[in-house]
Structure formats: C-alpha cells, structure tokens
Coordinates of C-alpha atoms in Angstrom, one line a residue:
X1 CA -69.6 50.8 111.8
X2 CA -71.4 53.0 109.5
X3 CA -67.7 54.0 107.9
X4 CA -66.9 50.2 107.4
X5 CA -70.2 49.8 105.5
X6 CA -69.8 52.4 103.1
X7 CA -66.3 51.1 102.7
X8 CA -67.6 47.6 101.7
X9 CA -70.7 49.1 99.4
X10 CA -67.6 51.2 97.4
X11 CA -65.9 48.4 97.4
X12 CA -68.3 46.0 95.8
X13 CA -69.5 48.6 93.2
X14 CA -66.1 49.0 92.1
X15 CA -65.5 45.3 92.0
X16 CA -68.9 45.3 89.7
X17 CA -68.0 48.7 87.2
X18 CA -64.6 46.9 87.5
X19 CA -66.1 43.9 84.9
X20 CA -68.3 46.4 83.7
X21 CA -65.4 47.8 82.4
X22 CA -63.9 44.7 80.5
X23 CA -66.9 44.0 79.2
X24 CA -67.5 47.1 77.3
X25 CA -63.7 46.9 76.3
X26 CA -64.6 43.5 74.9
X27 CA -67.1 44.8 73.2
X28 CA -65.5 47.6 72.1
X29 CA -62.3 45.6 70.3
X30 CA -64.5 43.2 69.0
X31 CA -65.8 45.9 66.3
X32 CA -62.4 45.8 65.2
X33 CA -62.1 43.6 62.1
X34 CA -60.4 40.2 62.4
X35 CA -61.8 40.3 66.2
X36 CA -65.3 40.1 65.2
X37 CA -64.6 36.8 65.3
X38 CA -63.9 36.1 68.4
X39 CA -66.3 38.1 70.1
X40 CA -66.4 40.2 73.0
X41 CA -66.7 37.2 75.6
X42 CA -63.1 36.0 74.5
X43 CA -61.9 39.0 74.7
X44 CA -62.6 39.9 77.7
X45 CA -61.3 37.4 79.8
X46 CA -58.6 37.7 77.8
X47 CA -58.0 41.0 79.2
X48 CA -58.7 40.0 82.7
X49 CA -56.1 37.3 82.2
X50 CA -53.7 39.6 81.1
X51 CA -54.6 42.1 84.2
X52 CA -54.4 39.3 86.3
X53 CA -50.9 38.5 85.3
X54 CA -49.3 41.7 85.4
X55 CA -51.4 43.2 88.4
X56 CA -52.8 40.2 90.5
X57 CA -56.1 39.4 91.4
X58 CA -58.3 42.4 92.9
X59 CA -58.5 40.9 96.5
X60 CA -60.2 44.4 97.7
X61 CA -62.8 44.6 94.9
X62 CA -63.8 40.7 95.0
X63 CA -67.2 41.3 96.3
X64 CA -68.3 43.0 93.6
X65 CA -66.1 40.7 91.2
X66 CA -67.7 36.8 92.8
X67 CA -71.2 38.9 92.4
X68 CA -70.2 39.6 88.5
X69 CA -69.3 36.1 88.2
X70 CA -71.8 34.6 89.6
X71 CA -75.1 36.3 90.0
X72 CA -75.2 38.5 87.0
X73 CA -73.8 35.0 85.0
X74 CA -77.3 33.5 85.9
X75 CA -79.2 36.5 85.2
X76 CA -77.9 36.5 81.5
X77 CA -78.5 33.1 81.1
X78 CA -82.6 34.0 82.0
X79 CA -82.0 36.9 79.8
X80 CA -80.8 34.7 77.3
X81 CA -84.3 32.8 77.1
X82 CA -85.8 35.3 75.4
X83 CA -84.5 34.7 72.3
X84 CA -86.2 31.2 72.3
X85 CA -89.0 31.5 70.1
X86 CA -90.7 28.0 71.2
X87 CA -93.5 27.7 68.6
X88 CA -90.6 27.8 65.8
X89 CA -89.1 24.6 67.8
X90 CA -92.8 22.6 67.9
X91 CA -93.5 23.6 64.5
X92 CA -90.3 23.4 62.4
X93 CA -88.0 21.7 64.4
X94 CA -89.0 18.5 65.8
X95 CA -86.6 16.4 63.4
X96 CA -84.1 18.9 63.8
X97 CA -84.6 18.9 67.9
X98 CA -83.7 14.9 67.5
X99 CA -80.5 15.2 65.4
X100 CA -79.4 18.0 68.1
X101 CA -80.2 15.2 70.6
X102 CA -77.9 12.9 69.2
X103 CA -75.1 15.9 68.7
X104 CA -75.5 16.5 72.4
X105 CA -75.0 12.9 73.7
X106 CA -72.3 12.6 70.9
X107 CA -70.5 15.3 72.3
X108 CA -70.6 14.5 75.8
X109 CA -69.8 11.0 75.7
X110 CA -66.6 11.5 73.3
X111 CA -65.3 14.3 75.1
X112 CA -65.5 12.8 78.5
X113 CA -64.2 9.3 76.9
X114 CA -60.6 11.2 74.7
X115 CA -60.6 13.4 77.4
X116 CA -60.2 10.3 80.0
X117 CA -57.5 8.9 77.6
X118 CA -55.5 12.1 77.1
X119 CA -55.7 12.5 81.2
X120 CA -57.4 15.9 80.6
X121 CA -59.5 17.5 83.8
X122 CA -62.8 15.5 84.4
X123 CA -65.0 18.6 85.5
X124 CA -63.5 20.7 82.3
X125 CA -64.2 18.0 80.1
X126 CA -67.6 17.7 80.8
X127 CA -68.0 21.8 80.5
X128 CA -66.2 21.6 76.9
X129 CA -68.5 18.4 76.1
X130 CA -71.4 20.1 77.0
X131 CA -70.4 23.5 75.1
X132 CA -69.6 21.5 72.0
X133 CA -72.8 19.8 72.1
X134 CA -75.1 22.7 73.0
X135 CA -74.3 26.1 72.8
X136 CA -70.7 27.2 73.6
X137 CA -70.0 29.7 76.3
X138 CA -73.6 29.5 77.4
X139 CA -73.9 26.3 77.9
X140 CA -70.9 26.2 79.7
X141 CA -72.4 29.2 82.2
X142 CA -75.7 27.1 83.0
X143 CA -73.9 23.7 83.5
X144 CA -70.8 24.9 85.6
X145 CA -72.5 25.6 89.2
X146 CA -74.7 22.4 88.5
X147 CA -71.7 20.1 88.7
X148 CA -69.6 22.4 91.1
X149 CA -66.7 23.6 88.3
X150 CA -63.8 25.6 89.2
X151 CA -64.8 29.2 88.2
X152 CA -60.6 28.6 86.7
X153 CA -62.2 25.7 84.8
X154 CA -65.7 27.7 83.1
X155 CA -63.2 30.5 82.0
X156 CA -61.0 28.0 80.3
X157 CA -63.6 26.3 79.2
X158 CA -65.4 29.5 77.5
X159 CA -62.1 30.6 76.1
X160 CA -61.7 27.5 74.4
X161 CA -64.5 26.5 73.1
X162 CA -64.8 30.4 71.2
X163 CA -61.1 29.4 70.0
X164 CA -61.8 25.8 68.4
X165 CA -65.7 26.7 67.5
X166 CA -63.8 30.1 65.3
X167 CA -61.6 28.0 63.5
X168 CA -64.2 24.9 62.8
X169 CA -66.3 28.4 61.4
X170 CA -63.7 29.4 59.1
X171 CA -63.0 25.8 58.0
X172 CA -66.6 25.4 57.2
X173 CA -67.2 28.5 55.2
X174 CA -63.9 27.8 53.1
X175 CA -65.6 24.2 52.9
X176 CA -69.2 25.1 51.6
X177 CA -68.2 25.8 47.9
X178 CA -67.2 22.3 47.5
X179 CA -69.4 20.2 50.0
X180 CA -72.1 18.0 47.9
X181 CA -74.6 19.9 50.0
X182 CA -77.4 21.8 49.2
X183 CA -77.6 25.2 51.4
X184 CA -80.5 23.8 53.4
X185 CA -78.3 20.7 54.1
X186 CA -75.0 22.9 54.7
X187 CA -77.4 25.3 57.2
X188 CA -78.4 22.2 58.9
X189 CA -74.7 21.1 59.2
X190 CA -73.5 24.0 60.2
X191 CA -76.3 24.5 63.0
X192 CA -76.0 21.3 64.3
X193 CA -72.0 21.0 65.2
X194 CA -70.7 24.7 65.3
X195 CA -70.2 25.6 68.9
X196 CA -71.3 29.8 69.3
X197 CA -74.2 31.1 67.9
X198 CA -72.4 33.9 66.6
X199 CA -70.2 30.9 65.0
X200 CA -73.2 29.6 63.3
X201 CA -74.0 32.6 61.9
X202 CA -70.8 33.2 60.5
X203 CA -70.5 29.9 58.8
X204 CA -74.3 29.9 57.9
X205 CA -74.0 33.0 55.7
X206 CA -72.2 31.0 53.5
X207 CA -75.2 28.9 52.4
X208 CA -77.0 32.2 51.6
X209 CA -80.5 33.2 53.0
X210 CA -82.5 29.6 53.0
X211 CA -78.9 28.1 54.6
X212 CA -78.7 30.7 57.3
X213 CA -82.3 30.4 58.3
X214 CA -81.8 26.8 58.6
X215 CA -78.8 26.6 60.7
X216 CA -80.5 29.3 63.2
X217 CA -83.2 26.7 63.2
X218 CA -81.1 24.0 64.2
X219 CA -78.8 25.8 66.9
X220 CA -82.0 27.2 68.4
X221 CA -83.0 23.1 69.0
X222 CA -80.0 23.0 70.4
X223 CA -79.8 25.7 72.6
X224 CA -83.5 24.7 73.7
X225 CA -81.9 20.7 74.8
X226 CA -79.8 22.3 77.3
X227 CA -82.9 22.7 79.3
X228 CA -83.4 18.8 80.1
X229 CA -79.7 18.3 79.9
X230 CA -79.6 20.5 83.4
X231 CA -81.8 18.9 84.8
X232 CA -80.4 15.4 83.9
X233 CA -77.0 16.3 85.1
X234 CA -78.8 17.8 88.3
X235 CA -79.8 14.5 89.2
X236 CA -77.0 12.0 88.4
X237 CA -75.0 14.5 90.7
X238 CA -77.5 14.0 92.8
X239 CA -77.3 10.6 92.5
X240 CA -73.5 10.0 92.4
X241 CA -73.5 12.0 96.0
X242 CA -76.8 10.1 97.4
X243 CA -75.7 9.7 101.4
X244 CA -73.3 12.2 101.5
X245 CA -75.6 14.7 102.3
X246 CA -74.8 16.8 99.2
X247 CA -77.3 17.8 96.8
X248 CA -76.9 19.0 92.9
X249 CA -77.4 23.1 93.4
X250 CA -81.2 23.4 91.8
X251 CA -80.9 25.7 88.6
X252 CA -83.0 28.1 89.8
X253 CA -82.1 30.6 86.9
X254 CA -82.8 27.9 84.2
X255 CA -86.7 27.8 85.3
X256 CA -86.3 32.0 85.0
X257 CA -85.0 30.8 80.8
X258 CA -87.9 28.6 80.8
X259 CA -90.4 31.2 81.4
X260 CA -88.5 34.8 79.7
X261 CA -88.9 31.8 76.6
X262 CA -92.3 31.4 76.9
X263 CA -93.0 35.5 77.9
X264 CA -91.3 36.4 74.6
X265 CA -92.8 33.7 72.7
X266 CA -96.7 34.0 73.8
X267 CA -97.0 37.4 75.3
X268 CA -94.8 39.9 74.1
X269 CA -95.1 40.1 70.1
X270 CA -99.1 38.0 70.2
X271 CA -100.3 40.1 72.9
X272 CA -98.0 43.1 73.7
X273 CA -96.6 44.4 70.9
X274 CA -92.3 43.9 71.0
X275 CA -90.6 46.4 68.5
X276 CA -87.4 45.0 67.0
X277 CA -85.6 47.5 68.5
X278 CA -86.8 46.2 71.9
X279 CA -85.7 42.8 71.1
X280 CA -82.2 43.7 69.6
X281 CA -81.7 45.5 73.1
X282 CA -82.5 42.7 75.5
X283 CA -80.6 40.6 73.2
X284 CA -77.3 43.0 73.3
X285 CA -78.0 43.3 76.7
X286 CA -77.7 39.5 77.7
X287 CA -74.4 39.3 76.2
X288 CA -73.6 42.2 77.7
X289 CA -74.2 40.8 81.2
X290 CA -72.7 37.2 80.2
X291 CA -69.4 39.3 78.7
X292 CA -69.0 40.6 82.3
X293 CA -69.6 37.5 84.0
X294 CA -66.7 36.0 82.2
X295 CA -64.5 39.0 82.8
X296 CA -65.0 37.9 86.3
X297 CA -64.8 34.5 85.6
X298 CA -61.2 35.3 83.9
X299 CA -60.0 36.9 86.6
X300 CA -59.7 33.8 88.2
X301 CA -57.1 31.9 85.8
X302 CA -53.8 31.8 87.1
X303 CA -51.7 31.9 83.9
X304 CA -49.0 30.5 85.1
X305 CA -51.2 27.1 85.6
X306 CA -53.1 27.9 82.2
X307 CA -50.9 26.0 79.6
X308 CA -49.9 23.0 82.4
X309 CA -53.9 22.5 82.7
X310 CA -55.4 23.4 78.8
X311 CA -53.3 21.6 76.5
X312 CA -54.8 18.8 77.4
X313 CA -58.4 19.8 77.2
X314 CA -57.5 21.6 73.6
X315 CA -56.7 18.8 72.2
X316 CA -59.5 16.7 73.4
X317 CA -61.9 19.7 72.2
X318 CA -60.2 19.8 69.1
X319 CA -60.6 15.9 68.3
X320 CA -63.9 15.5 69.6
X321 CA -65.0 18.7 67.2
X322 CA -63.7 16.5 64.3
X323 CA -65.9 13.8 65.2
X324 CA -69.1 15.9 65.9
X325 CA -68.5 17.5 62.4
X326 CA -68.3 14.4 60.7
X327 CA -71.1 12.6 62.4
X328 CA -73.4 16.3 61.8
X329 CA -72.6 15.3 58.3
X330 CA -73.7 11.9 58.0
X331 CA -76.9 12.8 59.2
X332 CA -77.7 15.5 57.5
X333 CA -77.1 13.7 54.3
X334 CA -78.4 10.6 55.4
X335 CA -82.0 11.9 57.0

C-alpha cells in the first residue's frame, strides 16, 4: 500500500516538474528576439501542443499535470493581484475605469454576437470576449472554471488571443507616427483595446514616457473590471441553471486577488517596506505559475481537432478586435 503511495506521490511531482519544465522553456525562448513578442505563455503551450502531437498525452503523470492546470492557475491569478495598485485606480482612473467599462461590455457582446453568426463555439467565444475586453490570457484563466470551459477551449483561447493582441501591437506602434493623437491620447488607446499587458507595453512605448504611463493606467482599470465581471457571470450562470441543481463554481481565488491587491497596495510599501526587487520577483513569479498552468492547459489540445474548431473563433477574434480598436478610438478622441 505504502509502495503504491510513493508510486502515485512520484508520479504527481513529475506530472508538476513536467510543466515546470515548459514553462521555464517558454521562458527561456522568449529571450530570444522576435519571440519576445509572444511571450513565454504562447510558447509554452505551444510546446505542449507539439509534445502532445508527436508523444500523446502523459496519462501516467496527469495528477500532477490537472493540479498544474488547475490549482497553481488560480494561485497565479491571486498572485497576479498584487500588482493592482488600487489608490492609482480611485485617484487617477475613475474616467478611465468607465471607458474600460464600455470596452468590456463592447467586447463581450460583439464577440458572442459574430461569433454566433460565424457558428464559432459559444463557451470559447465568451473566453475570447472576455480576454479582448479585459486582460488576455488572464482573464481568460479567472473566467474559464466560472462558466465550466473545456480546459481544450482556455488553451485555444489563450493562444489566440496572444496571436491577434501581437499583431493589433505591431499595427499600432507602426500606426502612432501618423494617428492625430497626442501620446497621452495614443496611451489611452492603446491601454484601453490591446489585449496582454505585455502588448500594451509594447505598443505603449511608442507614445514615449507620458504615453506609456497612461496606457498602464488604463489596462490596470481594466484588469481591475474583471473583478465584478466574475462575479456577474457567476450569477447569470447561476441563474441560467436555477432548478437544476447546479451552481456557478464561487471564485474563491478571485477574493484571494482582491485582498494580495489591497496587501500590496496599503500594507506592503506604506507600512512594510517592499524593495523593487521584491516586487519584480512576485511579479515574475506569477507568470511563472500562470506559464505553467497553460503548459498544462496545452496539453490538453488535440491538434488534430485544433484548426476544425479555431478558425472559426480567429476570425471572430480578429473582427471583433477591429471594432474594439475603432470604438477605443472614438472615445478617446471624443472624451
């Protein structure tokens, strides 16, 4: 008995160092230049795609693999709260927090509306929807076990969205030389409908210090909306399955974001003093855990079903990314 036990604890800790592994890979290839851009979540379930293809899925590892996937995914996503600096949102960011409010609900509803016309998957809509509204790849993590996604579905949904939110970064840094924008209005812009942080940051550089500073500002209201949009969608699933017996999953992990955002903002730096260095490791550290989550997330996509099932949802990304652009734009220049 004793035997099987130790059998099982090797086998989950290999299933863990297993996407332990892809993840530092993914990190790893993403210092190389012209992958920067990607970023080490892409890559990595790229690479557990490609294992998966060639090797199979790792039935005698999965433990440790389902654990990656999905309990170190939520413990990122707390992790990830730390970066939420709360006072800059109630002092800076109020009229910013409402133009991210209409971005969201823009998003949403046009994805889930072209996504219903080009037959795309409901359930991957709505991740891609909520990705392009909020904040990409982490959005995607905190919304998929609320409305019961396919762990296939939040990998293709994460892979995507860093594809289209790249290229909508490039276009917009090649755009900013021309744009009748000022670089506080082209931060804005750029904060309010680029997908990734990391994305933001690449297209924000282009509006210099004042437009980088303000397209932070606007993807950090964003990234602070997907707290109610949670707990919205926790309870119209809730509601759609009223008398079923089937309740939303509560977001347990969201209420850990809430208060690691409140920690970093009120304790640690007013009252305990935070070195940079300190906040630059739980910072690295978060993507870390989120880069192996996908791994094991990635794992799951059958290739073979991949371009059947994402065309579909590409193109409705890539149309509704069009439209979020151009409406980010008219409100920028018209408020």
């Amino acid at each position: 008995m004793e035997q099987m036990q130790h059998r099982e604890n090797v086998r989950f800790f290999g299933g863990v160092m297993f996407t332990l592994v892809l993840a530092l890979a993914g990190f790893l290839l993403a210092r190389i230049p012209g992958l920067s851009a990607v970023g080490p979540l892409t890559i990595a379930i790229v690479l557990a795609i490609v294992y998966r293809s060639f090797l199979g899925y790792p039935q005698k590892i999965k433990a440790g693999v389902v654990f990656s996937s999905k309990k170190v995914l939520r413990f990122a996503i707390v992790l990830y709260g730390f970066q939420l600096n709360l006072n800059v949102i109630w002092q800076d960011g109020l009229g910013v927090l409402l133009s991210g409010a209409v971005i969201i609900v823009l998003a949403i509803g046009v994805m889930l509306l072209i996504g219903k016309w080009f037959k795309a998957d409901r359930s991957l809509s709505m991740l891609l929807g909520v990705g392009t509204g909020i904040c990409g790849a982490s959005a995607i993590a905190a919304v998929s076990p609320i409305i019961r996604a396919k762990d296939e579905d939040t990998a293709i949904g994460v892979g995507l969205i860093a594809l289209v939110g790249t290229v909508f970064a490039l276009i917009f840094t090649a755009l900013s030389p021309v744009l009748p924008l000022s670089p506080v209005q082209y931060g804005e812009w750029t904060g309010l409908t680029i997908h990734e942080v990391a994305q933001v940051v690449l297209a924000g550089a282009a509006g210099g210090e004042d437009g980088l500073a303000m397209a932070l500002l606007a993807k950090l209201g964003r990234v602070f909306l997907l707290i109610p949009v949670c707990f919205i969608l926790m309870a119209l699933v809730s509601r759609k399955n009223e008398g079923r017996n089937v309740r939303a999953p509560f977001p347990w992990f969201l209420i850990g974001f809430v208060a690691m955002s409140a920690l970093g903002t009120y304790v640690l730096g007013p009252v305990v003093p935070v070195t940079e260095q300190t906040m630059e490791f739980v910072s690295t550290s978060a993507s870390f855990l989120l880069t192996m989550a996908m791994a094991g997330l990635g794992l799951n996509v059958d290739i073979r079903q991949l371009g059947q099932k994402a065309w579909r949802p590409l193109l409705t990304l890539i149309v509704t990314s069009v439209i979020v652009s151009v409406a980010g734009y008219v409100l920028v220049v018209a408020f």
